[in-house]
């Protein structure tokens, strides 16, 4: 590991030297690429230098201990040695994580798709609760939310909601949310007070531009229709909503939130590119590993990943066995404790596989 760390440190010094050259910004695209590389490896270099200092401090404290006879000074040297040794252990573990291969999509925006599942109108109401939860989480992190497609029910539930979450590190946080979410609560329509169980599905995809994925014009069938709200209300006078069908795969995407066909088609193309990218990634992953994706990670769409139990006030993530008794806070967008735990478990799994 030390050889690899020294190589990273050498590369960092090289990038710093290049950034100081007068003609560095003559090629803006190249400069941006090099600066990104420099910023990406800077935390590794800082931790490596701190590790070197901790080792040096240990050596110095050990040398002082061998020739020191004063009890107080020996105690001080021993304390410095133990502190430096603790720093070394901590930094070595930190560097193992920093050296793990980065997910190339971590800084990308995400497209989130929520669908009502089992449970009729209650599942649609729960889907709306999830939509609200994620928009509040985005607001707390300073991300923006752009609605792409929204189909609501008469009672205010959501049949389907597609939206773009834009912000730094959106994929690195939201990629753990894909899967089946289960709710246990007493529906408003239940007069007997019985607890019902319903589900909604969440799919999270890294946003891809059409240029990132090969999409041939002849493979796309475009349909236009009039957008509408619940029960056919608010129908537009023009057919501005767009539905794209990718004939080779059968994937269907739709967007009706913009007023023009051109804008809706552009958003549909981005949604389609993200879906095709996901299919290709799953194929490549399957070919390389011969295994299904681990439960901690992006999650499979047909997996029950989390239960929201309102009578008991708890939220349980089944992938890591974590239960939090703060359901109101979670439903108001306080997801960081859950996502932090999932990210930590994901890193631990990757570390185990790397050994």
mmCIF file of N, CA and C in Angstrom, residues 133-192:
data_model
loop_
_atom_site.group_PDB
_atom_site.id
_atom_site.type_symbol
_atom_site.label_atom_id
_atom_site.label_comp_id
_atom_site.label_asym_id
_atom_site.label_seq_id
_atom_site.Cartn_x
_atom_site.Cartn_y
_atom_site.Cartn_z
ATOM 1 N N UNK A 133 -40.737 12.847 1.044
ATOM 2 C CA UNK A 133 -39.539 12.573 1.843
ATOM 3 C C UNK A 133 -38.264 12.908 1.057
ATOM 4 N N UNK A 134 -38.214 12.473 -0.201
ATOM 5 C CA UNK A 134 -37.006 12.705 -0.994
ATOM 6 C C UNK A 134 -36.844 14.175 -1.387
ATOM 7 N N UNK A 135 -37.945 14.864 -1.657
ATOM 8 C CA UNK A 135 -37.819 16.288 -1.998
ATOM 9 C C UNK A 135 -37.351 17.090 -0.782
ATOM 10 N N UNK A 136 -37.782 16.686 0.409
ATOM 11 C CA UNK A 136 -37.326 17.367 1.620
ATOM 12 C C UNK A 136 -35.856 17.045 1.901
ATOM 13 N N UNK A 137 -35.440 15.814 1.612
ATOM 14 C CA UNK A 137 -34.030 15.455 1.765
ATOM 15 C C UNK A 137 -33.170 16.275 0.807
ATOM 16 N N UNK A 138 -33.642 16.409 -0.431
ATOM 17 C CA UNK A 138 -32.910 17.210 -1.419
ATOM 18 C C UNK A 138 -32.776 18.653 -0.954
ATOM 19 N N UNK A 139 -33.859 19.223 -0.422
ATOM 20 C CA UNK A 139 -33.826 20.616 0.046
ATOM 21 C C UNK A 139 -32.822 20.780 1.184
ATOM 22 N N UNK A 140 -32.765 19.783 2.086
ATOM 23 C CA UNK A 140 -31.835 19.856 3.214
ATOM 24 C C UNK A 140 -30.386 19.828 2.752
ATOM 25 N N UNK A 141 -30.112 19.165 1.641
ATOM 26 C CA UNK A 141 -28.741 19.074 1.124
ATOM 27 C C UNK A 141 -28.427 20.151 0.091
ATOM 28 N N UNK A 142 -29.398 21.004 -0.187
ATOM 29 C CA UNK A 142 -29.169 22.080 -1.152
ATOM 30 C C UNK A 142 -29.244 21.630 -2.595
ATOM 31 N N UNK A 143 -29.892 20.485 -2.843
ATOM 32 C CA UNK A 143 -30.071 20.003 -4.208
ATOM 33 C C UNK A 143 -31.361 20.563 -4.798
ATOM 34 N N UNK A 144 -31.446 20.561 -6.103
ATOM 35 C CA UNK A 144 -32.674 20.979 -6.770
ATOM 36 C C UNK A 144 -33.434 19.757 -7.262
ATOM 37 N N UNK A 145 -34.743 19.881 -7.339
ATOM 38 C CA UNK A 145 -35.607 18.801 -7.821
ATOM 39 C C UNK A 145 -36.401 19.308 -9.012
ATOM 40 N N UNK A 146 -36.323 18.570 -10.104
ATOM 41 C CA UNK A 146 -37.027 18.925 -11.336
ATOM 42 C C UNK A 146 -37.987 17.794 -11.689
ATOM 43 N N UNK A 147 -39.274 18.079 -11.657
ATOM 44 C CA UNK A 147 -40.282 17.069 -11.926
ATOM 45 C C UNK A 147 -40.315 16.742 -13.414
ATOM 46 N N UNK A 148 -40.296 15.452 -13.718
ATOM 47 C CA UNK A 148 -40.315 15.001 -15.111
ATOM 48 C C UNK A 148 -41.668 14.427 -15.502
ATOM 49 N N UNK A 149 -42.251 13.652 -14.614
ATOM 50 C CA UNK A 149 -43.523 12.997 -14.909
ATOM 51 C C UNK A 149 -44.227 12.725 -13.588
ATOM 52 N N UNK A 150 -45.505 13.087 -13.508
ATOM 53 C CA UNK A 150 -46.226 12.961 -12.240
ATOM 54 C C UNK A 150 -47.670 12.603 -12.532
ATOM 55 N N UNK A 151 -48.095 11.454 -12.041
ATOM 56 C CA UNK A 151 -49.450 10.973 -12.286
ATOM 57 C C UNK A 151 -50.105 10.691 -10.940
ATOM 58 N N UNK A 152 -51.049 11.543 -10.544
ATOM 59 C CA UNK A 152 -51.639 11.433 -9.219
ATOM 60 C C UNK A 152 -53.030 10.805 -9.263
ATOM 61 N N UNK A 153 -53.506 10.399 -8.083
ATOM 62 C CA UNK A 153 -54.831 9.801 -7.961
ATOM 63 C C UNK A 153 -55.809 10.833 -7.410
ATOM 64 N N UNK A 154 -57.082 10.470 -7.386
ATOM 65 C CA UNK A 154 -58.128 11.381 -6.912
ATOM 66 C C UNK A 154 -57.918 11.777 -5.457
ATOM 67 N N UNK A 155 -57.357 10.871 -4.637
ATOM 68 C CA UNK A 155 -57.190 11.139 -3.206
ATOM 69 C C UNK A 155 -55.838 11.750 -2.862
ATOM 70 N N UNK A 156 -55.078 12.149 -3.877
ATOM 71 C CA UNK A 156 -53.787 12.788 -3.628
ATOM 72 C C UNK A 156 -52.615 11.845 -3.578
ATOM 73 N N UNK A 157 -52.846 10.577 -3.934
ATOM 74 C CA UNK A 157 -51.735 9.636 -4.009
ATOM 75 C C UNK A 157 -50.982 9.779 -5.318
ATOM 76 N N UNK A 158 -49.965 8.965 -5.483
ATOM 77 C CA UNK A 158 -49.132 9.021 -6.681
ATOM 78 C C UNK A 158 -49.086 7.642 -7.340
ATOM 79 N N UNK A 159 -49.541 7.569 -8.582
ATOM 80 C CA UNK A 159 -49.375 6.338 -9.344
ATOM 81 C C UNK A 159 -47.925 6.201 -9.782
ATOM 82 N N UNK A 160 -47.367 7.319 -10.257
ATOM 83 C CA UNK A 160 -45.956 7.332 -10.665
ATOM 84 C C UNK A 160 -45.434 8.749 -10.575
ATOM 85 N N UNK A 161 -44.191 8.872 -10.150
ATOM 86 C CA UNK A 161 -43.519 10.167 -10.073
ATOM 87 C C UNK A 161 -42.076 9.979 -10.509
ATOM 88 N N UNK A 162 -41.677 10.716 -11.521
ATOM 89 C CA UNK A 162 -40.299 10.694 -12.012
ATOM 90 C C UNK A 162 -39.727 12.097 -11.839
ATOM 91 N N UNK A 163 -38.544 12.189 -11.250
ATOM 92 C CA UNK A 163 -37.971 13.512 -11.047
ATOM 93 C C UNK A 163 -36.451 13.438 -11.052
ATOM 94 N N UNK A 164 -35.844 14.575 -11.385
ATOM 95 C CA UNK A 164 -34.388 14.696 -11.453
ATOM 96 C C UNK A 164 -33.908 15.419 -10.210
ATOM 97 N N UNK A 165 -32.961 14.801 -9.497
ATOM 98 C CA UNK A 165 -32.334 15.440 -8.337
ATOM 99 C C UNK A 165 -30.923 15.860 -8.742
ATOM 100 N N UNK A 166 -30.682 17.167 -8.686
ATOM 101 C CA UNK A 166 -29.394 17.713 -9.133
ATOM 102 C C UNK A 166 -28.641 18.301 -7.948
ATOM 103 N N UNK A 167 -27.415 17.856 -7.773
ATOM 104 C CA UNK A 167 -26.590 18.372 -6.688
ATOM 105 C C UNK A 167 -25.336 17.534 -6.547
ATOM 106 N N UNK A 168 -24.336 18.101 -5.912
ATOM 107 C CA UNK A 168 -23.054 17.419 -5.780
ATOM 108 C C UNK A 168 -23.213 16.129 -4.977
ATOM 109 N N UNK A 169 -22.748 15.025 -5.560
ATOM 110 C CA UNK A 169 -22.776 13.745 -4.877
ATOM 111 C C UNK A 169 -24.149 13.115 -4.782
ATOM 112 N N UNK A 170 -25.075 13.528 -5.644
ATOM 113 C CA UNK A 170 -26.444 13.000 -5.555
ATOM 114 C C UNK A 170 -26.461 11.476 -5.694
ATOM 115 N N UNK A 171 -25.740 10.950 -6.700
ATOM 116 C CA UNK A 171 -25.738 9.494 -6.894
ATOM 117 C C UNK A 171 -25.052 8.787 -5.728
ATOM 118 N N UNK A 172 -23.997 9.366 -5.182
ATOM 119 C CA UNK A 172 -23.267 8.720 -4.089
ATOM 120 C C UNK A 172 -24.152 8.515 -2.867
ATOM 121 N N UNK A 173 -25.192 9.336 -2.704
ATOM 122 C CA UNK A 173 -26.103 9.209 -1.571
ATOM 123 C C UNK A 173 -27.365 8.430 -1.929
ATOM 124 N N UNK A 174 -27.940 8.751 -3.075
ATOM 125 C CA UNK A 174 -29.261 8.214 -3.423
ATOM 126 C C UNK A 174 -29.220 6.797 -3.999
ATOM 127 N N UNK A 175 -28.043 6.302 -4.378
ATOM 128 C CA UNK A 175 -27.978 4.995 -5.035
ATOM 129 C C UNK A 175 -28.401 3.853 -4.118
ATOM 130 N N UNK A 176 -28.462 4.114 -2.808
ATOM 131 C CA UNK A 176 -28.865 3.068 -1.869
ATOM 132 C C UNK A 176 -30.384 2.958 -1.713
ATOM 133 N N UNK A 177 -31.137 3.819 -2.399
ATOM 134 C CA UNK A 177 -32.580 3.880 -2.185
ATOM 135 C C UNK A 177 -33.392 3.007 -3.137
ATOM 136 N N UNK A 178 -32.758 2.389 -4.126
ATOM 137 C CA UNK A 178 -33.490 1.551 -5.082
ATOM 138 C C UNK A 178 -34.006 0.285 -4.424
ATOM 139 N N UNK A 179 -35.265 -0.029 -4.661
ATOM 140 C CA UNK A 179 -35.835 -1.263 -4.138
ATOM 141 C C UNK A 179 -37.279 -1.078 -3.731
ATOM 142 N N UNK A 180 -37.800 -2.074 -3.046
ATOM 143 C CA UNK A 180 -39.187 -2.050 -2.578
ATOM 144 C C UNK A 180 -39.232 -1.485 -1.163
ATOM 145 N N UNK A 181 -40.033 -0.445 -0.969
ATOM 146 C CA UNK A 181 -40.233 0.163 0.341
ATOM 147 C C UNK A 181 -41.610 -0.270 0.855
ATOM 148 N N UNK A 182 -41.657 -0.730 2.100
ATOM 149 C CA UNK A 182 -42.905 -1.254 2.666
ATOM 150 C C UNK A 182 -43.384 -0.350 3.794
ATOM 151 N N UNK A 183 -44.686 -0.101 3.830
ATOM 152 C CA UNK A 183 -45.266 0.713 4.898
ATOM 153 C C UNK A 183 -46.298 -0.111 5.656
ATOM 154 N N UNK A 184 -46.305 0.067 6.973
ATOM 155 C CA UNK A 184 -47.315 -0.549 7.839
ATOM 156 C C UNK A 184 -47.958 0.571 8.650
ATOM 157 N N UNK A 185 -49.218 0.852 8.351
ATOM 158 C CA UNK A 185 -49.918 1.930 9.045
ATOM 159 C C UNK A 185 -51.427 1.761 8.871
ATOM 160 N N UNK A 186 -52.191 2.549 9.622
ATOM 161 C CA UNK A 186 -53.647 2.530 9.511
ATOM 162 C C UNK A 186 -54.044 3.557 8.449
ATOM 163 N N UNK A 187 -54.587 3.118 7.324
ATOM 164 C CA UNK A 187 -54.980 4.075 6.278
ATOM 165 C C UNK A 187 -56.088 5.009 6.760
ATOM 166 N N UNK A 188 -56.143 6.202 6.176
ATOM 167 C CA UNK A 188 -57.193 7.152 6.523
ATOM 168 C C UNK A 188 -58.575 6.613 6.180
ATOM 169 N N UNK A 189 -58.630 5.714 5.196
ATOM 170 C CA UNK A 189 -59.913 5.168 4.753
ATOM 171 C C UNK A 189 -60.348 3.960 5.588
ATOM 172 N N UNK A 190 -59.519 3.548 6.573
ATOM 173 C CA UNK A 190 -59.814 2.367 7.386
ATOM 174 C C UNK A 190 -60.564 2.787 8.647
ATOM 175 N N UNK A 191 -61.828 2.404 8.725
ATOM 176 C CA UNK A 191 -62.650 2.804 9.869
ATOM 177 C C UNK A 191 -62.419 1.925 11.093
ATOM 178 N N UNK A 192 -61.951 0.687 10.873
ATOM 179 C CA UNK A 192 -61.768 -0.236 11.985
ATOM 180 C C UNK A 192 -60.447 -0.112 12.702
#
